[in-house]
Amino acid sequence: MNICVREGRSGMVKGLRVVRPGIRSELQDWGRYGFAPQGMSQGGPIDVHAYAWANKLLENRMEAPLIELTVGRATFQAEQELCLALTGADMQARLDACPIEHWRTFRMKPGQILTLGAARDGMRAYLAVRGGFQVPSSQESVSTVARNRMGGLEGDGRSLQAGDRLPCLSDHGSKCGSAGHGLASLGNVRVPPRMIPEYRQSVCLRVVESYQSSLFSSSEMDAFYRQTYSLSALGDRMGARLEGAEIRVPSSGVISEGLALGSVQIPPDGQPIILLNDRQTLGGYPKLGCVARVDLPKLAQLRPGAQVSFVPVALEDARAAWLGFCRFFVR
Amino acid sequence: MMKETKLRIEPVSETSWILYLGEEIDVHLAPLIGQFSERIANRCPEVIEVTPSYTSILVELDVLHADFDKFPNRVRRLHSELVQGKSDDSSRLHLLPVYYSPEVAPDLIELADHCGVPVEEVIRLHSSCEYHVCAIGFAPGFAFLAELDERIAHPRKTTPRKKVAAGSVGIADRQTAVYPSESPGGWQIIGRCPELLFDRMKDPVSPFVVGDRVKFEPISKDEYLRAGGEIGNG
């Protein structure tokens, strides 16, 4: 990926300024692939559904960098005319004083302020700009992985800070929001209401059984599917930790092996951990399978204490669902 | 010589297969796993990620451009080509200087006491053999090296340190490793390497791949300092 920062007429890079980063705001793109042999995590958006919609609304590439906001309470200011989209958890967005809806595009004029409050119904929101933020990539991606000190605005894995300026393509003369373009205008594009998810705090996740599943006794697998877990507050972008009745593990460990996204790992304390985007590349705890990728966005929007249960799914069904997702979003 | 192995291929998720080349840790598998991973990455355009480890390779496919069900046969062909073909032993040998001293290695004396050998013997045993890079993980560029002489094998610390300096050379059971950057860690630290083994501005960010070989060379304090090494714990 080449660094391509187009400069304004004044010669100064303009875009979106971070006034207040909030609890946690990070640059994310589709993720960093091809570097696992060197021990680097993939990163990427935790809620890939809201991420993909934000870019699709703006006719961006699927891989375009945007901001992932966790919990919220952030403020941004436009330095030039911009066309943006906001998806994911409702953070009571306001443009200057006016409330604006999520799951649609909107314009910002130079100087205007976008304020996000605390998430009301989920955990994460996605803020994209037309063309994507023009940030240099580190190892082929801008995805921020704090524990790898990789990605983000300066390539060192830090989250966004007050005063950071995110370069954007100039939007002058584009069709964004300009009158007279009819349906082609990007200034007022919405996600169809039936495609906007309702973030519930009680979800059932489908699991493809794999890895060491055959080593778990059938009574332990039954127990895993029968019970309801509660999401621990200790989870992060590496993994979602669950609390519930203990699952007895077949052995204390396995030879360290590659960890797929969504792996359900059972450490010796018997409390499942679902491995997410910033997971380490290798691990030695037994795993009973992987959560279907199309279900991970539901998990991404859960708050601590939320209820999680599991149901088995056939590999072919999970793959068909993921293929459908990718075909819909990749242009 | 390339180690002859059986190949077991299992689906892991809607995008991933895992290939098992052995059932137990065996340092002689490392060159095969390293070369096999490289071949899969280079010859299968539908592969977007490979994660080699001690006995296995996790392979992730691009769902839009892959025939998931055909992949095992493709991989079996690559495997037999590799095993039958002449071993092109392309594994590289890395020579890493190490300053073995309590000044930079908080566990050196205690480890020698525990193992019942003099410090000089710990250094000699650690630096006299070649190690295989069996896996890279835990942190970017962290290479698990095997196999350590059992006379100086020692378990990890019961409580990991909050901070281990970059370059620290550690021991855990029959493995050894160099911490590529400062991080928390529980390995027994017996020395420090002055070379930078992880640089995020470089590609690759670290010099090792699975299957490479590593040998340590003891250096004096002067040599260590001249190579840019620092005294102290961080």
PDB file of N, CA and C in Angstrom, chain A residues 146-216:
ATOM      1  N   ALA A 146      -2.028  -2.360  19.663  1.00  0.00           N
ATOM      2  CA  ALA A 146      -1.249  -1.758  20.745  1.00  0.00           C
ATOM      3  C   ALA A 146      -0.183  -2.725  21.251  1.00  0.00           C
ATOM      4  N   ARG A 147      -0.542  -3.985  21.449  1.00  0.00           N
ATOM      5  CA  ARG A 147       0.415  -4.907  22.068  1.00  0.00           C
ATOM      6  C   ARG A 147       1.561  -5.277  21.143  1.00  0.00           C
ATOM      7  N   ASN A 148       1.400  -5.040  19.847  1.00  0.00           N
ATOM      8  CA  ASN A 148       2.513  -5.241  18.901  1.00  0.00           C
ATOM      9  C   ASN A 148       3.254  -3.934  18.628  1.00  0.00           C
ATOM     10  N   ARG A 149       2.798  -2.829  19.219  1.00  0.00           N
ATOM     11  CA  ARG A 149       3.324  -1.487  18.933  1.00  0.00           C
ATOM     12  C   ARG A 149       3.385  -1.263  17.427  1.00  0.00           C
ATOM     13  N   MET A 150       2.262  -1.521  16.790  1.00  0.00           N
ATOM     14  CA  MET A 150       2.222  -1.518  15.320  1.00  0.00           C
ATOM     15  C   MET A 150       0.941  -0.832  14.844  1.00  0.00           C
ATOM     16  N   GLY A 151       1.079  -0.066  13.771  1.00  0.00           N
ATOM     17  CA  GLY A 151      -0.082   0.549  13.147  1.00  0.00           C
ATOM     18  C   GLY A 151      -0.494   1.845  13.805  1.00  0.00           C
ATOM     19  N   GLY A 152      -1.600   2.422  13.328  1.00  0.00           N
ATOM     20  CA  GLY A 152      -2.076   3.704  13.841  1.00  0.00           C
ATOM     21  C   GLY A 152      -1.438   4.859  13.096  1.00  0.00           C
ATOM     22  N   LEU A 153      -1.679   6.083  13.605  1.00  0.00           N
ATOM     23  CA  LEU A 153      -1.265   7.302  12.904  1.00  0.00           C
ATOM     24  C   LEU A 153       0.248   7.374  12.725  1.00  0.00           C
ATOM     25  N   GLU A 154       1.005   6.934  13.733  1.00  0.00           N
ATOM     26  CA  GLU A 154       2.470   7.028  13.644  1.00  0.00           C
ATOM     27  C   GLU A 154       3.149   5.675  13.528  1.00  0.00           C
ATOM     28  N   GLY A 155       2.364   4.641  13.339  1.00  0.00           N
ATOM     29  CA  GLY A 155       2.935   3.313  13.122  1.00  0.00           C
ATOM     30  C   GLY A 155       3.431   2.619  14.363  1.00  0.00           C
ATOM     31  N   ASP A 156       3.199   3.241  15.542  1.00  0.00           N
ATOM     32  CA  ASP A 156       3.743   2.668  16.775  1.00  0.00           C
ATOM     33  C   ASP A 156       2.678   2.049  17.667  1.00  0.00           C
ATOM     34  N   GLY A 157       1.466   1.909  17.139  1.00  0.00           N
ATOM     35  CA  GLY A 157       0.427   1.196  17.872  1.00  0.00           C
ATOM     36  C   GLY A 157      -0.345   2.011  18.890  1.00  0.00           C
ATOM     37  N   ARG A 158      -0.086   3.339  18.934  1.00  0.00           N
ATOM     38  CA  ARG A 158      -0.836   4.103  19.929  1.00  0.00           C
ATOM     39  C   ARG A 158      -2.227   4.471  19.408  1.00  0.00           C
ATOM     40  N   SER A 159      -3.163   4.636  20.355  1.00  0.00           N
ATOM     41  CA  SER A 159      -4.511   5.072  19.991  1.00  0.00           C
ATOM     42  C   SER A 159      -4.461   6.542  19.617  1.00  0.00           C
ATOM     43  N   LEU A 160      -5.577   7.036  19.101  1.00  0.00           N
ATOM     44  CA  LEU A 160      -5.623   8.449  18.725  1.00  0.00           C
ATOM     45  C   LEU A 160      -5.597   9.321  19.988  1.00  0.00           C
ATOM     46  N   GLN A 161      -4.951  10.482  19.853  1.00  0.00           N
ATOM     47  CA  GLN A 161      -4.826  11.420  20.966  1.00  0.00           C
ATOM     48  C   GLN A 161      -5.357  12.784  20.564  1.00  0.00           C
ATOM     49  N   ALA A 162      -5.691  13.578  21.582  1.00  0.00           N
ATOM     50  CA  ALA A 162      -6.145  14.943  21.314  1.00  0.00           C
ATOM     51  C   ALA A 162      -5.074  15.668  20.505  1.00  0.00           C
ATOM     52  N   GLY A 163      -5.482  16.370  19.467  1.00  0.00           N
ATOM     53  CA  GLY A 163      -4.534  17.124  18.646  1.00  0.00           C
ATOM     54  C   GLY A 163      -4.095  16.365  17.403  1.00  0.00           C
ATOM     55  N   ASP A 164      -4.336  15.049  17.347  1.00  0.00           N
ATOM     56  CA  ASP A 164      -3.983  14.290  16.137  1.00  0.00           C
ATOM     57  C   ASP A 164      -4.788  14.817  14.950  1.00  0.00           C
ATOM     58  N   ARG A 165      -4.139  14.853  13.792  1.00  0.00           N
ATOM     59  CA  ARG A 165      -4.843  15.317  12.584  1.00  0.00           C
ATOM     60  C   ARG A 165      -4.803  14.182  11.577  1.00  0.00           C
ATOM     61  N   LEU A 166      -5.975  13.777  11.133  1.00  0.00           N
ATOM     62  CA  LEU A 166      -6.095  12.656  10.209  1.00  0.00           C
ATOM     63  C   LEU A 166      -6.326  13.186   8.804  1.00  0.00           C
ATOM     64  N   PRO A 167      -5.319  13.053   7.925  1.00  0.00           N
ATOM     65  CA  PRO A 167      -5.450  13.593   6.567  1.00  0.00           C
ATOM     66  C   PRO A 167      -6.551  12.883   5.787  1.00  0.00           C
ATOM     67  N   CYS A 168      -7.300  13.675   5.035  1.00  0.00           N
ATOM     68  CA  CYS A 168      -8.370  13.131   4.204  1.00  0.00           C
ATOM     69  C   CYS A 168      -8.184  13.665   2.791  1.00  0.00           C
ATOM     70  N   LEU A 169      -8.750  12.971   1.824  1.00  0.00           N
ATOM     71  CA  LEU A 169      -8.757  13.489   0.460  1.00  0.00           C
ATOM     72  C   LEU A 169      -9.629  14.730   0.437  1.00  0.00           C
ATOM     73  N   SER A 170      -9.266  15.657  -0.416  1.00  0.00           N
ATOM     74  CA  SER A 170     -10.098  16.841  -0.563  1.00  0.00           C
ATOM     75  C   SER A 170     -11.428  16.444  -1.175  1.00  0.00           C
ATOM     76  N   ASP A 171     -12.509  16.961  -0.619  1.00  0.00           N
ATOM     77  CA  ASP A 171     -13.817  16.559  -1.102  1.00  0.00           C
ATOM     78  C   ASP A 171     -14.475  17.617  -1.976  1.00  0.00           C
ATOM     79  N   HIS A 172     -13.706  18.668  -2.327  1.00  0.00           N
ATOM     80  CA  HIS A 172     -14.263  19.715  -3.192  1.00  0.00           C
ATOM     81  C   HIS A 172     -14.582  19.150  -4.553  1.00  0.00           C
ATOM     82  N   GLY A 173     -15.727  19.472  -5.045  1.00  0.00           N
ATOM     83  CA  GLY A 173     -16.056  19.072  -6.401  1.00  0.00           C
ATOM     84  C   GLY A 173     -16.476  17.622  -6.492  1.00  0.00           C
ATOM     85  N   SER A 174     -16.472  16.898  -5.378  1.00  0.00           N
ATOM     86  CA  SER A 174     -16.962  15.521  -5.445  1.00  0.00           C
ATOM     87  C   SER A 174     -18.472  15.538  -5.380  1.00  0.00           C
ATOM     88  N   LYS A 175     -19.021  14.395  -5.631  1.00  0.00           N
ATOM     89  CA  LYS A 175     -20.476  14.341  -5.610  1.00  0.00           C
ATOM     90  C   LYS A 175     -21.016  14.281  -4.189  1.00  0.00           C
ATOM     91  N   CYS A 176     -20.098  14.216  -3.218  1.00  0.00           N
ATOM     92  CA  CYS A 176     -20.554  14.054  -1.845  1.00  0.00           C
ATOM     93  C   CYS A 176     -21.456  15.183  -1.409  1.00  0.00           C
ATOM     94  N   GLY A 177     -22.680  14.903  -1.201  1.00  0.00           N
ATOM     95  CA  GLY A 177     -23.598  15.847  -0.594  1.00  0.00           C
ATOM     96  C   GLY A 177     -23.977  17.029  -1.462  1.00  0.00           C
ATOM     97  N   SER A 178     -23.374  17.126  -2.638  1.00  0.00           N
ATOM     98  CA  SER A 178     -23.701  18.284  -3.448  1.00  0.00           C
ATOM     99  C   SER A 178     -25.083  18.096  -4.083  1.00  0.00           C
ATOM    100  N   ALA A 179     -25.780  19.180  -4.201  1.00  0.00           N
ATOM    101  CA  ALA A 179     -27.134  19.099  -4.739  1.00  0.00           C
ATOM    102  C   ALA A 179     -27.078  18.789  -6.230  1.00  0.00           C
ATOM    103  N   GLY A 180     -28.152  18.250  -6.752  1.00  0.00           N
ATOM    104  CA  GLY A 180     -28.238  18.069  -8.186  1.00  0.00           C
ATOM    105  C   GLY A 180     -27.725  16.735  -8.673  1.00  0.00           C
ATOM    106  N   HIS A 181     -27.250  15.896  -7.761  1.00  0.00           N
ATOM    107  CA  HIS A 181     -26.784  14.592  -8.199  1.00  0.00           C
ATOM    108  C   HIS A 181     -27.801  13.491  -7.965  1.00  0.00           C
ATOM    109  N   GLY A 182     -28.945  13.911  -7.441  1.00  0.00           N
ATOM    110  CA  GLY A 182     -30.012  12.941  -7.254  1.00  0.00           C
ATOM    111  C   GLY A 182     -29.577  11.781  -6.400  1.00  0.00           C
ATOM    112  N   LEU A 183     -29.880  10.585  -6.839  1.00  0.00           N
ATOM    113  CA  LEU A 183     -29.607   9.395  -6.048  1.00  0.00           C
ATOM    114  C   LEU A 183     -28.118   9.126  -5.910  1.00  0.00           C
ATOM    115  N   ALA A 184     -27.346   9.677  -6.815  1.00  0.00           N
ATOM    116  CA  ALA A 184     -25.912   9.415  -6.783  1.00  0.00           C
ATOM    117  C   ALA A 184     -25.219  10.170  -5.652  1.00  0.00           C
ATOM    118  N   SER A 185     -25.910  11.128  -5.086  1.00  0.00           N
ATOM    119  CA  SER A 185     -25.276  11.904  -4.025  1.00  0.00           C
ATOM    120  C   SER A 185     -24.949  11.025  -2.827  1.00  0.00           C
ATOM    121  N   LEU A 186     -23.720  11.194  -2.327  1.00  0.00           N
ATOM    122  CA  LEU A 186     -23.321  10.409  -1.160  1.00  0.00           C
ATOM    123  C   LEU A 186     -23.620  11.129   0.141  1.00  0.00           C
ATOM    124  N   GLY A 187     -24.170  12.321   0.032  1.00  0.00           N
ATOM    125  CA  GLY A 187     -24.382  13.125   1.231  1.00  0.00           C
ATOM    126  C   GLY A 187     -25.510  12.614   2.100  1.00  0.00           C
ATOM    127  N   ASN A 188     -26.319  11.753   1.567  1.00  0.00           N
ATOM    128  CA  ASN A 188     -27.471  11.330   2.337  1.00  0.00           C
ATOM    129  C   ASN A 188     -27.826   9.892   2.012  1.00  0.00           C
ATOM    130  N   VAL A 189     -26.849   9.014   2.188  1.00  0.00           N
ATOM    131  CA  VAL A 189     -27.072   7.596   1.915  1.00  0.00           C
ATOM    132  C   VAL A 189     -27.262   6.887   3.249  1.00  0.00           C
ATOM    133  N   ARG A 190     -28.247   6.015   3.292  1.00  0.00           N
ATOM    134  CA  ARG A 190     -28.542   5.313   4.557  1.00  0.00           C
ATOM    135  C   ARG A 190     -28.485   3.810   4.375  1.00  0.00           C
ATOM    136  N   VAL A 191     -28.235   3.123   5.467  1.00  0.00           N
ATOM    137  CA  VAL A 191     -28.375   1.667   5.469  1.00  0.00           C
ATOM    138  C   VAL A 191     -29.877   1.377   5.549  1.00  0.00           C
ATOM    139  N   PRO A 192     -30.389   0.460   4.705  1.00  0.00           N
ATOM    140  CA  PRO A 192     -31.816   0.133   4.804  1.00  0.00           C
ATOM    141  C   PRO A 192     -32.154  -0.314   6.237  1.00  0.00           C
ATOM    142  N   PRO A 193     -33.235   0.220   6.805  1.00  0.00           N
ATOM    143  CA  PRO A 193     -33.559  -0.054   8.219  1.00  0.00           C
ATOM    144  C   PRO A 193     -33.559  -1.542   8.562  1.00  0.00           C
ATOM    145  N   ARG A 194     -34.012  -2.382   7.645  1.00  0.00           N
ATOM    146  CA  ARG A 194     -34.070  -3.813   7.986  1.00  0.00           C
ATOM    147  C   ARG A 194     -32.670  -4.434   8.106  1.00  0.00           C
ATOM    148  N   MET A 195     -31.654  -3.725   7.621  1.00  0.00           N
ATOM    149  CA  MET A 195     -30.294  -4.259   7.703  1.00  0.00           C
ATOM    150  C   MET A 195     -29.497  -3.677   8.872  1.00  0.00           C
ATOM    151  N   ILE A 196     -30.153  -2.815   9.626  1.00  0.00           N
ATOM    152  CA  ILE A 196     -29.472  -2.259  10.810  1.00  0.00           C
ATOM    153  C   ILE A 196     -29.717  -3.206  11.979  1.00  0.00           C
ATOM    154  N   PRO A 197     -28.637  -3.729  12.570  1.00  0.00           N
ATOM    155  CA  PRO A 197     -28.835  -4.701  13.653  1.00  0.00           C
ATOM    156  C   PRO A 197     -29.285  -4.029  14.941  1.00  0.00           C
ATOM    157  N   GLU A 198     -29.989  -4.820  15.746  1.00  0.00           N
ATOM    158  CA  GLU A 198     -30.329  -4.365  17.085  1.00  0.00           C
ATOM    159  C   GLU A 198     -29.311  -5.048  17.979  1.00  0.00           C
ATOM    160  N   TYR A 199     -28.549  -4.265  18.739  1.00  0.00           N
ATOM    161  CA  TYR A 199     -27.523  -4.901  19.567  1.00  0.00           C
ATOM    162  C   TYR A 199     -28.148  -5.395  20.856  1.00  0.00           C
ATOM    163  N   ARG A 200     -28.258  -6.706  20.970  1.00  0.00           N
ATOM    164  CA  ARG A 200     -28.849  -7.311  22.171  1.00  0.00           C
ATOM    165  C   ARG A 200     -27.752  -7.645  23.153  1.00  0.00           C
ATOM    166  N   GLN A 201     -28.105  -7.709  24.400  1.00  0.00           N
ATOM    167  CA  GLN A 201     -27.133  -8.052  25.440  1.00  0.00           C
ATOM    168  C   GLN A 201     -27.279  -9.511  25.876  1.00  0.00           C
ATOM    169  N   SER A 202     -27.879 -10.291  24.981  1.00  0.00           N
ATOM    170  CA  SER A 202     -27.996 -11.726  25.202  1.00  0.00           C
ATOM    171  C   SER A 202     -27.926 -12.346  23.814  1.00  0.00           C
ATOM    172  N   VAL A 203     -26.848 -13.080  23.523  1.00  0.00           N
ATOM    173  CA  VAL A 203     -26.667 -13.587  22.160  1.00  0.00           C
ATOM    174  C   VAL A 203     -26.335 -15.074  22.171  1.00  0.00           C
ATOM    175  N   CYS A 204     -26.676 -15.716  21.065  1.00  0.00           N
ATOM    176  CA  CYS A 204     -26.311 -17.115  20.878  1.00  0.00           C
ATOM    177  C   CYS A 204     -25.333 -17.163  19.702  1.00  0.00           C
ATOM    178  N   LEU A 205     -24.161 -17.695  19.936  1.00  0.00           N
ATOM    179  CA  LEU A 205     -23.121 -17.719  18.902  1.00  0.00           C
ATOM    180  C   LEU A 205     -22.981 -19.133  18.343  1.00  0.00           C
ATOM    181  N   ARG A 206     -22.856 -19.221  17.012  1.00  0.00           N
ATOM    182  CA  ARG A 206     -22.680 -20.532  16.379  1.00  0.00           C
ATOM    183  C   ARG A 206     -21.200 -20.926  16.398  1.00  0.00           C
ATOM    184  N   VAL A 207     -20.963 -22.198  16.653  1.00  0.00           N
ATOM    185  CA  VAL A 207     -19.586 -22.680  16.772  1.00  0.00           C
ATOM    186  C   VAL A 207     -19.311 -23.805  15.784  1.00  0.00           C
ATOM    187  N   VAL A 208     -18.254 -23.635  14.995  1.00  0.00           N
ATOM    188  CA  VAL A 208     -17.743 -24.716  14.145  1.00  0.00           C
ATOM    189  C   VAL A 208     -16.806 -25.540  15.019  1.00  0.00           C
ATOM    190  N   GLU A 209     -17.136 -26.804  15.267  1.00  0.00           N
ATOM    191  CA  GLU A 209     -16.263 -27.630  16.110  1.00  0.00           C
ATOM    192  C   GLU A 209     -15.015 -28.027  15.335  1.00  0.00           C
ATOM    193  N   SER A 210     -13.851 -27.857  15.963  1.00  0.00           N
ATOM    194  CA  SER A 210     -12.590 -28.181  15.282  1.00  0.00           C
ATOM    195  C   SER A 210     -11.485 -28.249  16.331  1.00  0.00           C
ATOM    196  N   TYR A 211     -10.240 -28.166  15.894  1.00  0.00           N
ATOM    197  CA  TYR A 211      -9.083 -28.231  16.796  1.00  0.00           C
ATOM    198  C   TYR A 211      -9.231 -29.464  17.716  1.00  0.00           C
ATOM    199  N   GLN A 212      -9.235 -29.219  19.056  1.00  0.00           N
ATOM    200  CA  GLN A 212      -9.222 -30.353  19.997  1.00  0.00           C
ATOM    201  C   GLN A 212     -10.622 -30.780  20.432  1.00  0.00           C
ATOM    202  N   SER A 213     -11.666 -30.444  19.664  1.00  0.00           N
ATOM    203  CA  SER A 213     -13.037 -30.730  20.132  1.00  0.00           C
ATOM    204  C   SER A 213     -13.241 -32.201  20.460  1.00  0.00           C
ATOM    205  N   SER A 214     -12.604 -33.092  19.696  1.00  0.00           N
ATOM    206  CA  SER A 214     -12.834 -34.522  19.935  1.00  0.00           C
ATOM    207  C   SER A 214     -12.176 -35.000  21.228  1.00  0.00           C
ATOM    208  N   LEU A 215     -11.291 -34.198  21.793  1.00  0.00           N
ATOM    209  CA  LEU A 215     -10.656 -34.592  23.050  1.00  0.00           C
ATOM    210  C   LEU A 215     -11.525 -34.262  24.269  1.00  0.00           C
ATOM    211  N   PHE A 216     -12.475 -33.309  24.082  1.00  0.00           N
ATOM    212  CA  PHE A 216     -13.378 -32.990  25.186  1.00  0.00           C
ATOM    213  C   PHE A 216     -14.424 -34.105  25.279  1.00  0.00           C
TER     214      PHE A 216
END
